[in-house]
């Protein structure tokens, strides 16, 4: 019911050109590199807490600021990508991100104020997501976009690179080292992207002013439906990816390095499941994938709220939530690919991406405040379970109705 029926006599879908896969690969690398930069402060949160004497709330604020800026910045960046294309925007975003990375590495880590200023501008790296989705969408037909956007979404694994390397590099060399290496990689990527990236030849370029396009985007039902889902799915992923080292250190007494490694495992599983969520959505529909994912998040959060031993129950609960949040994120953008007008994909992506990032901004602050007040994370995890349960009901009602009302893909194109 959710997938358009095919006439048995129809010709099989045309093969995807090799250039489309190359563009997808380059976009995914760009997403990963910028997300690597975006997540540099998270693994160092416990270190800065100890060296600067930060409270739990201040530490949470430090790792959350890049998230909120990167989230809100996706709205204008997505709209600009609709207008100027990924060929322009990927190198531009990457080069702008170099500036706060160098600032934080060379001068901006001596005080909370300096870190917050650097973290604010580091948020630009998080806007790369809103560049990649419309860029990739334009290269693939609707029936393959779930998989394509899911594969592109694996670039969020850039946070795993940061988790696995940042603390080790600081211990082996200096606090400046991971920032200098990341800045160099961003510059190399920007040059390669400027030389190699090409926008899809049939890309629809809007002609209306930016304000008009954003206003029209905000009137679309798909914008708000997908935003609500992404705030839970991707927001949950972002929240855990930035706060899990702190959670594991406070809740289970792990060392900074051990906590960062476990966070990297969480991230890698979520990254691996994102294209699976998109691929499954192409075949069985986004509603089923979203429903299954959200049900698993509810279960995992409820289990973890009891603070079970980390081996094996706590680890199982976290990994189950990682898989569910990754698959749910992929399914959300399969939903966007089906319903968003092609000329507004970037604008819709910007708003939806902002909602996802903001969904990741609030939980670390809530968790930090609750832990500071009660010495436990149980209430925060119960809140996560409740929010995921509401999203599950929304998926089975409003999202299902939106998809059943849509025109068949063939009719839309």
C-alpha positions as CSV (number, residue, x, y, z in Angstrom):
1,X,0.0,0.0,0.0
2,X,2.9,2.3,0.7
3,X,4.8,1.4,-2.4
4,X,3.6,2.2,-5.9
5,X,2.6,-0.9,-7.8
6,X,4.6,-1.7,-10.9
7,X,3.2,-2.9,-14.2
8,X,4.9,-6.2,-15.0
9,X,5.3,-5.0,-18.6
10,X,7.1,-1.8,-17.6
11,X,10.8,-1.6,-18.5
12,X,13.1,-2.2,-15.5
13,X,14.5,1.0,-13.9
14,X,17.4,2.5,-15.8
15,X,20.8,1.8,-14.2
16,X,22.4,4.4,-12.1
17,X,25.3,6.1,-13.9
18,X,28.8,5.7,-12.4
19,X,29.2,9.4,-12.0
20,X,26.2,9.4,-9.6
21,X,27.9,6.9,-7.3
22,X,31.2,8.9,-7.5
23,X,29.3,12.1,-6.4
24,X,27.6,10.2,-3.6
25,X,31.0,8.9,-2.4
26,X,32.5,12.4,-2.4
27,X,29.5,13.9,-0.7
28,X,29.7,11.2,2.0
29,X,33.4,11.9,2.6
30,X,32.6,15.6,2.9
31,X,29.9,15.0,5.4
32,X,32.2,12.7,7.4
33,X,35.1,15.2,7.4
34,X,32.9,18.1,8.5
35,X,31.2,16.0,11.2
36,X,34.6,14.9,12.4
37,X,35.4,18.6,13.0
38,X,31.9,19.3,14.4
39,X,32.4,16.6,17.1
40,X,35.9,17.5,18.2
41,X,34.9,19.0,21.6
42,X,32.7,16.0,22.8
43,X,35.6,13.5,23.6
44,X,37.5,16.3,25.4
45,X,34.5,17.3,27.5
46,X,35.7,15.3,30.6
47,X,39.2,16.7,30.2
48,X,38.0,20.3,30.1
49,X,35.7,19.6,33.0
50,X,38.6,18.6,35.1
51,X,41.1,21.2,33.9
52,X,38.7,24.2,34.0
53,X,36.6,23.1,37.0
54,X,33.3,23.0,35.0
55,X,30.0,21.9,36.5
56,X,28.0,19.1,34.9
57,X,25.7,21.7,33.2
58,X,28.7,23.7,31.9
59,X,30.2,20.6,30.4
60,X,26.9,19.7,28.8
61,X,26.6,23.2,27.4
62,X,30.2,23.0,26.0
63,X,29.4,19.9,23.9
64,X,25.9,21.1,23.0
65,X,26.7,24.5,21.6
66,X,28.2,23.3,18.3
67,X,25.1,21.0,17.9
68,X,22.6,23.9,18.1
69,X,24.5,26.2,15.8
70,X,25.1,23.5,13.3
71,X,21.4,22.6,13.5
72,X,20.0,26.1,13.0
73,X,22.6,26.8,10.3
74,X,21.2,24.0,8.2
75,X,18.1,26.1,7.4
76,X,19.9,28.8,5.4
77,X,22.6,26.4,4.1
78,X,19.9,24.0,2.8
79,X,18.2,26.9,1.0
80,X,21.5,28.1,-0.4
81,X,22.3,24.6,-1.7
82,X,19.0,24.6,-3.6
83,X,20.2,27.8,-5.3
84,X,23.9,27.3,-5.8
85,X,24.4,23.5,-5.6
86,X,26.7,21.2,-3.7
87,X,29.6,22.0,-6.0
88,X,29.8,25.5,-4.4
89,X,28.5,24.8,-0.9
90,X,30.6,21.7,0.0
91,X,34.0,23.5,-0.4
92,X,32.7,26.7,1.1
93,X,31.3,25.0,4.3
94,X,34.5,23.0,4.7
95,X,36.8,26.0,4.4
96,X,34.7,28.1,6.8
97,X,34.9,25.2,9.3
98,X,38.7,25.4,9.2
99,X,38.7,28.7,11.0
100,X,37.1,27.7,14.3
101,X,39.0,24.4,14.3
102,X,42.3,26.2,14.2
103,X,41.1,28.7,16.8
104,X,40.2,26.0,19.2
105,X,43.4,24.1,18.7
106,X,45.8,27.1,18.9
107,X,44.1,29.5,21.3
108,X,40.6,28.7,22.2
109,X,40.9,26.0,24.9
110,X,42.1,28.0,27.8
111,X,38.7,29.1,29.3
112,X,35.1,28.2,29.1
113,X,34.3,31.4,27.3
114,X,36.9,30.8,24.6
115,X,35.6,27.2,24.2
116,X,32.0,28.4,23.8
117,X,33.0,31.0,21.2
118,X,35.0,28.4,19.2
119,X,32.2,25.8,19.7
120,X,29.7,28.3,18.4
121,X,31.5,28.7,15.0
122,X,32.5,25.1,15.0
123,X,28.8,24.5,14.4
124,X,29.2,25.4,10.8
125,X,30.6,21.9,10.2
126,X,27.3,20.5,11.2
127,X,25.5,22.2,8.3
128,X,27.3,20.0,5.7
129,X,24.3,17.6,6.1
130,X,22.0,20.1,4.5
131,X,24.4,20.4,1.6
132,X,24.6,16.7,0.9
133,X,21.0,15.6,0.9
134,X,19.7,17.8,-2.0
135,X,23.0,17.2,-3.8
136,X,22.7,13.4,-3.6
137,X,18.9,13.5,-4.2
138,X,19.3,15.2,-7.5
139,X,21.6,12.4,-8.8
140,X,19.2,9.5,-8.0
141,X,15.7,8.6,-9.1
142,X,13.0,8.5,-6.3
143,X,12.9,4.7,-6.0
144,X,16.6,4.6,-5.1
145,X,16.9,7.7,-2.9
146,X,16.2,5.9,0.3
147,X,19.4,3.8,-0.2
148,X,21.4,6.7,-1.6
149,X,20.6,9.1,1.3
150,X,21.1,6.3,3.7
151,X,24.6,5.7,2.3
152,X,25.3,9.4,2.4
153,X,24.1,9.4,6.0
154,X,27.0,7.1,6.9
155,X,29.1,10.3,6.9
156,X,27.8,10.9,10.4
157,X,30.5,8.4,11.3
158,X,32.8,11.4,11.3
159,X,31.9,11.6,14.9
160,X,33.4,8.1,15.4
161,X,36.6,9.3,13.9
162,X,36.7,12.1,16.5
163,X,35.8,9.7,19.3
164,X,38.5,7.2,18.4
165,X,41.3,9.6,17.7
166,X,40.9,12.9,19.6
167,X,41.8,11.7,23.1
168,X,44.6,9.4,21.9
169,X,46.2,12.2,19.9
170,X,46.0,14.6,22.8
171,X,47.7,12.1,25.1
172,X,50.3,11.1,22.6
173,X,51.2,14.7,21.5
174,X,49.3,17.8,22.6
175,X,45.8,19.3,22.8
176,X,46.5,21.1,19.5
177,X,47.2,18.0,17.5
178,X,43.7,16.7,16.7
179,X,42.6,20.2,15.7
180,X,45.6,20.7,13.4
181,X,45.1,17.4,11.7
182,X,41.4,18.0,11.2
183,X,42.0,21.4,9.7
184,X,44.4,20.0,7.2
185,X,42.0,17.3,6.2
186,X,39.2,19.9,5.7
187,X,41.5,21.9,3.4
188,X,42.4,18.9,1.3
189,X,38.7,17.9,1.0
190,X,37.7,21.4,0.0
191,X,40.3,21.5,-2.8
192,X,39.2,18.0,-4.1
193,X,35.6,18.9,-3.9
194,X,36.1,22.2,-5.8
195,X,37.9,20.2,-8.6
196,X,35.8,17.1,-8.8
197,X,32.2,17.7,-7.6
198,X,29.5,18.3,-10.2
199,X,25.8,19.0,-9.7
200,X,23.3,16.8,-11.4
201,X,22.7,18.0,-14.9
202,X,18.9,18.0,-14.4
203,X,19.0,19.7,-11.1
204,X,16.1,22.1,-10.6
205,X,17.3,25.6,-9.7
206,X,14.8,27.7,-7.9
207,X,14.5,31.4,-8.9
208,X,12.5,32.8,-6.0
209,X,14.1,34.8,-3.3
210,X,15.5,32.9,-0.2
211,X,12.8,34.3,2.1
212,X,10.0,33.2,-0.3
213,X,11.4,29.7,-0.6
214,X,11.8,29.3,3.1
215,X,8.2,30.5,3.7
216,X,6.9,28.0,1.1
217,X,8.9,25.2,2.7
218,X,7.4,25.9,6.1
219,X,3.9,25.6,4.6
220,X,4.6,22.0,3.5
221,X,3.3,19.2,5.7
222,X,6.3,17.0,5.0
223,X,8.6,19.6,6.5
224,X,6.9,19.4,9.9
225,X,6.2,15.7,9.9
226,X,9.8,14.8,9.0
227,X,11.1,17.3,11.5
228,X,9.2,15.7,14.4
229,X,10.6,12.3,13.4
230,X,14.1,13.4,12.9
231,X,14.2,15.3,16.2
232,X,13.7,12.0,17.9
233,X,15.8,9.7,15.6
234,X,18.8,11.8,14.7
235,X,18.4,13.9,17.8
236,X,18.7,10.8,19.9
237,X,21.8,9.8,18.0
238,X,23.5,13.2,18.3
239,X,22.6,13.4,22.0
240,X,24.2,10.0,22.7
241,X,27.2,10.7,20.5
242,X,28.1,13.9,22.3
243,X,27.1,12.9,25.9
244,X,27.8,9.2,26.1
245,X,31.4,9.7,27.2
246,X,30.2,11.8,30.1
247,X,27.4,9.4,30.9
248,X,29.6,6.4,31.0
249,X,32.3,8.2,33.1
250,X,29.7,9.4,35.6
251,X,27.3,6.5,35.6
252,X,29.8,3.6,35.4
253,X,33.2,5.0,36.4
254,X,34.9,4.3,33.1
255,X,38.1,6.1,32.1
256,X,37.9,8.9,29.5
257,X,39.5,6.7,26.9
258,X,37.3,3.7,27.5
259,X,34.2,5.8,27.5
260,X,35.2,7.4,24.2
261,X,35.9,4.0,22.6
262,X,32.4,2.7,23.7
263,X,30.8,5.9,22.3
264,X,32.6,5.2,19.0
265,X,31.1,1.7,18.9
266,X,27.6,3.2,19.4
267,X,28.3,5.7,16.6
268,X,29.6,3.1,14.2
269,X,26.6,0.8,14.7
270,X,24.2,3.7,14.1
271,X,26.1,4.7,11.0
272,X,26.0,1.2,9.6
273,X,22.3,1.0,10.2
274,X,21.4,4.3,8.5
275,X,21.7,2.9,4.9
276,X,19.9,-0.2,6.1
277,X,17.0,1.9,7.2
278,X,16.9,3.7,3.8
279,X,17.3,0.4,1.9
280,X,14.4,-1.2,3.9
281,X,12.3,1.9,3.4
282,X,12.7,1.6,-0.4
283,X,11.3,-1.9,-0.1
284,X,8.7,-2.1,2.7
285,X,8.0,1.6,3.2
286,X,9.3,4.2,5.8
287,X,6.4,3.6,8.2
288,X,7.3,0.1,9.0
289,X,11.0,0.9,9.5
290,X,10.2,3.9,11.6
291,X,7.7,2.0,13.8
292,X,10.1,-0.8,14.4
293,X,13.0,1.6,15.2
294,X,11.0,3.7,17.6
295,X,9.6,0.7,19.4
296,X,13.2,-0.5,19.9
297,X,14.2,2.9,21.3
298,X,11.4,2.8,23.8
299,X,12.4,-0.6,25.0
300,X,16.1,0.2,25.2
301,X,15.6,3.5,27.1
302,X,13.3,1.7,29.6
303,X,15.8,-1.0,30.2
304,X,18.7,1.5,30.6
305,X,16.7,3.7,33.0
306,X,17.2,1.0,35.6
307,X,21.0,1.4,35.2
308,X,21.7,-2.3,34.7
309,X,25.3,-3.6,34.7
310,X,27.2,-2.5,31.7
311,X,28.0,-6.1,30.7
312,X,25.9,-7.4,29.2
313,X,22.5,-5.7,29.7
314,X,23.6,-2.1,29.5
315,X,25.7,-2.7,26.4
316,X,22.8,-4.5,24.7
317,X,20.4,-1.7,25.5
318,X,22.7,1.0,24.1
319,X,23.6,-1.0,21.0
320,X,19.9,-1.7,20.3
321,X,19.2,2.0,20.6
322,X,22.1,2.8,18.3
323,X,20.8,0.5,15.6
324,X,17.3,1.8,16.0
325,X,18.3,5.5,15.9
326,X,20.5,4.9,12.8
327,X,17.8,3.0,10.9
328,X,15.1,5.5,11.9
329,X,17.3,8.4,10.7
330,X,17.7,6.7,7.3
331,X,13.9,6.0,7.1
332,X,13.1,9.6,7.9
333,X,14.9,10.8,4.8
334,X,13.5,8.1,2.7
335,X,10.2,9.7,3.7
336,X,11.4,13.1,2.7
337,X,12.7,11.8,-0.6
338,X,9.2,10.5,-1.4
339,X,7.2,13.6,-0.5
340,X,9.4,16.7,-0.8
341,X,9.1,18.7,-4.1
342,X,12.5,18.4,-5.9
343,X,13.1,22.2,-6.1
344,X,12.6,22.4,-2.3
345,X,14.6,19.4,-1.2
346,X,17.4,21.5,0.2
347,X,15.1,23.8,2.0
348,X,13.1,20.9,3.5
349,X,16.4,19.1,4.4
350,X,17.6,22.3,6.1
351,X,14.6,22.6,8.3
352,X,14.4,18.8,9.1
353,X,18.1,18.7,9.7
354,X,17.8,21.6,12.1
355,X,15.1,19.8,14.0
356,X,17.3,16.7,14.3
357,X,20.2,18.7,15.6
358,X,18.1,20.6,18.0
359,X,16.7,17.3,19.2
360,X,20.3,16.5,20.0
361,X,20.9,19.8,21.8
362,X,18.3,19.5,24.5
363,X,19.0,16.0,25.9
364,X,22.6,16.6,27.0
365,X,21.5,19.7,28.9
366,X,18.6,17.9,30.5
367,X,20.8,14.9,31.4
368,X,23.5,17.1,32.9
369,X,21.0,19.1,34.9
370,X,19.2,16.0,36.2
371,X,22.4,14.2,37.1
372,X,23.6,17.4,38.9
373,X,20.4,17.5,40.9
374,X,19.7,13.8,41.6
375,X,22.9,11.9,40.9
376,X,21.1,9.6,38.4
377,X,20.2,9.5,34.7
378,X,17.1,7.4,35.2
379,X,14.6,10.3,34.8
380,X,16.3,11.5,31.5
381,X,16.1,8.0,30.0
382,X,12.4,7.7,31.0
383,X,11.8,11.0,29.2
384,X,13.5,9.6,26.1
385,X,11.2,6.5,26.2
386,X,8.1,8.7,26.5
387,X,9.1,10.9,23.6
388,X,9.9,7.9,21.4
389,X,6.5,6.4,22.3
390,X,4.7,9.6,21.2
391,X,6.7,9.5,17.9
392,X,5.7,5.9,17.4
393,X,2.0,6.8,17.7
394,X,2.6,9.8,15.3
395,X,4.2,7.4,12.8
396,X,1.3,5.0,12.8
397,X,-1.2,7.8,12.3
398,X,-0.1,11.1,10.6
399,X,2.9,9.7,8.7
400,X,1.0,6.7,7.4
401,X,-1.8,8.9,6.2
402,X,0.6,11.3,4.4
403,X,2.3,8.4,2.5
404,X,-1.0,6.8,1.5
405,X,-2.2,10.1,0.1
406,X,0.9,10.7,-2.0
407,X,0.8,10.4,-5.8
408,X,2.6,7.3,-7.2
409,X,6.3,8.1,-8.1
410,X,5.6,7.5,-11.7
411,X,2.9,10.1,-11.8
412,X,5.0,12.6,-10.0
413,X,7.7,12.5,-12.5
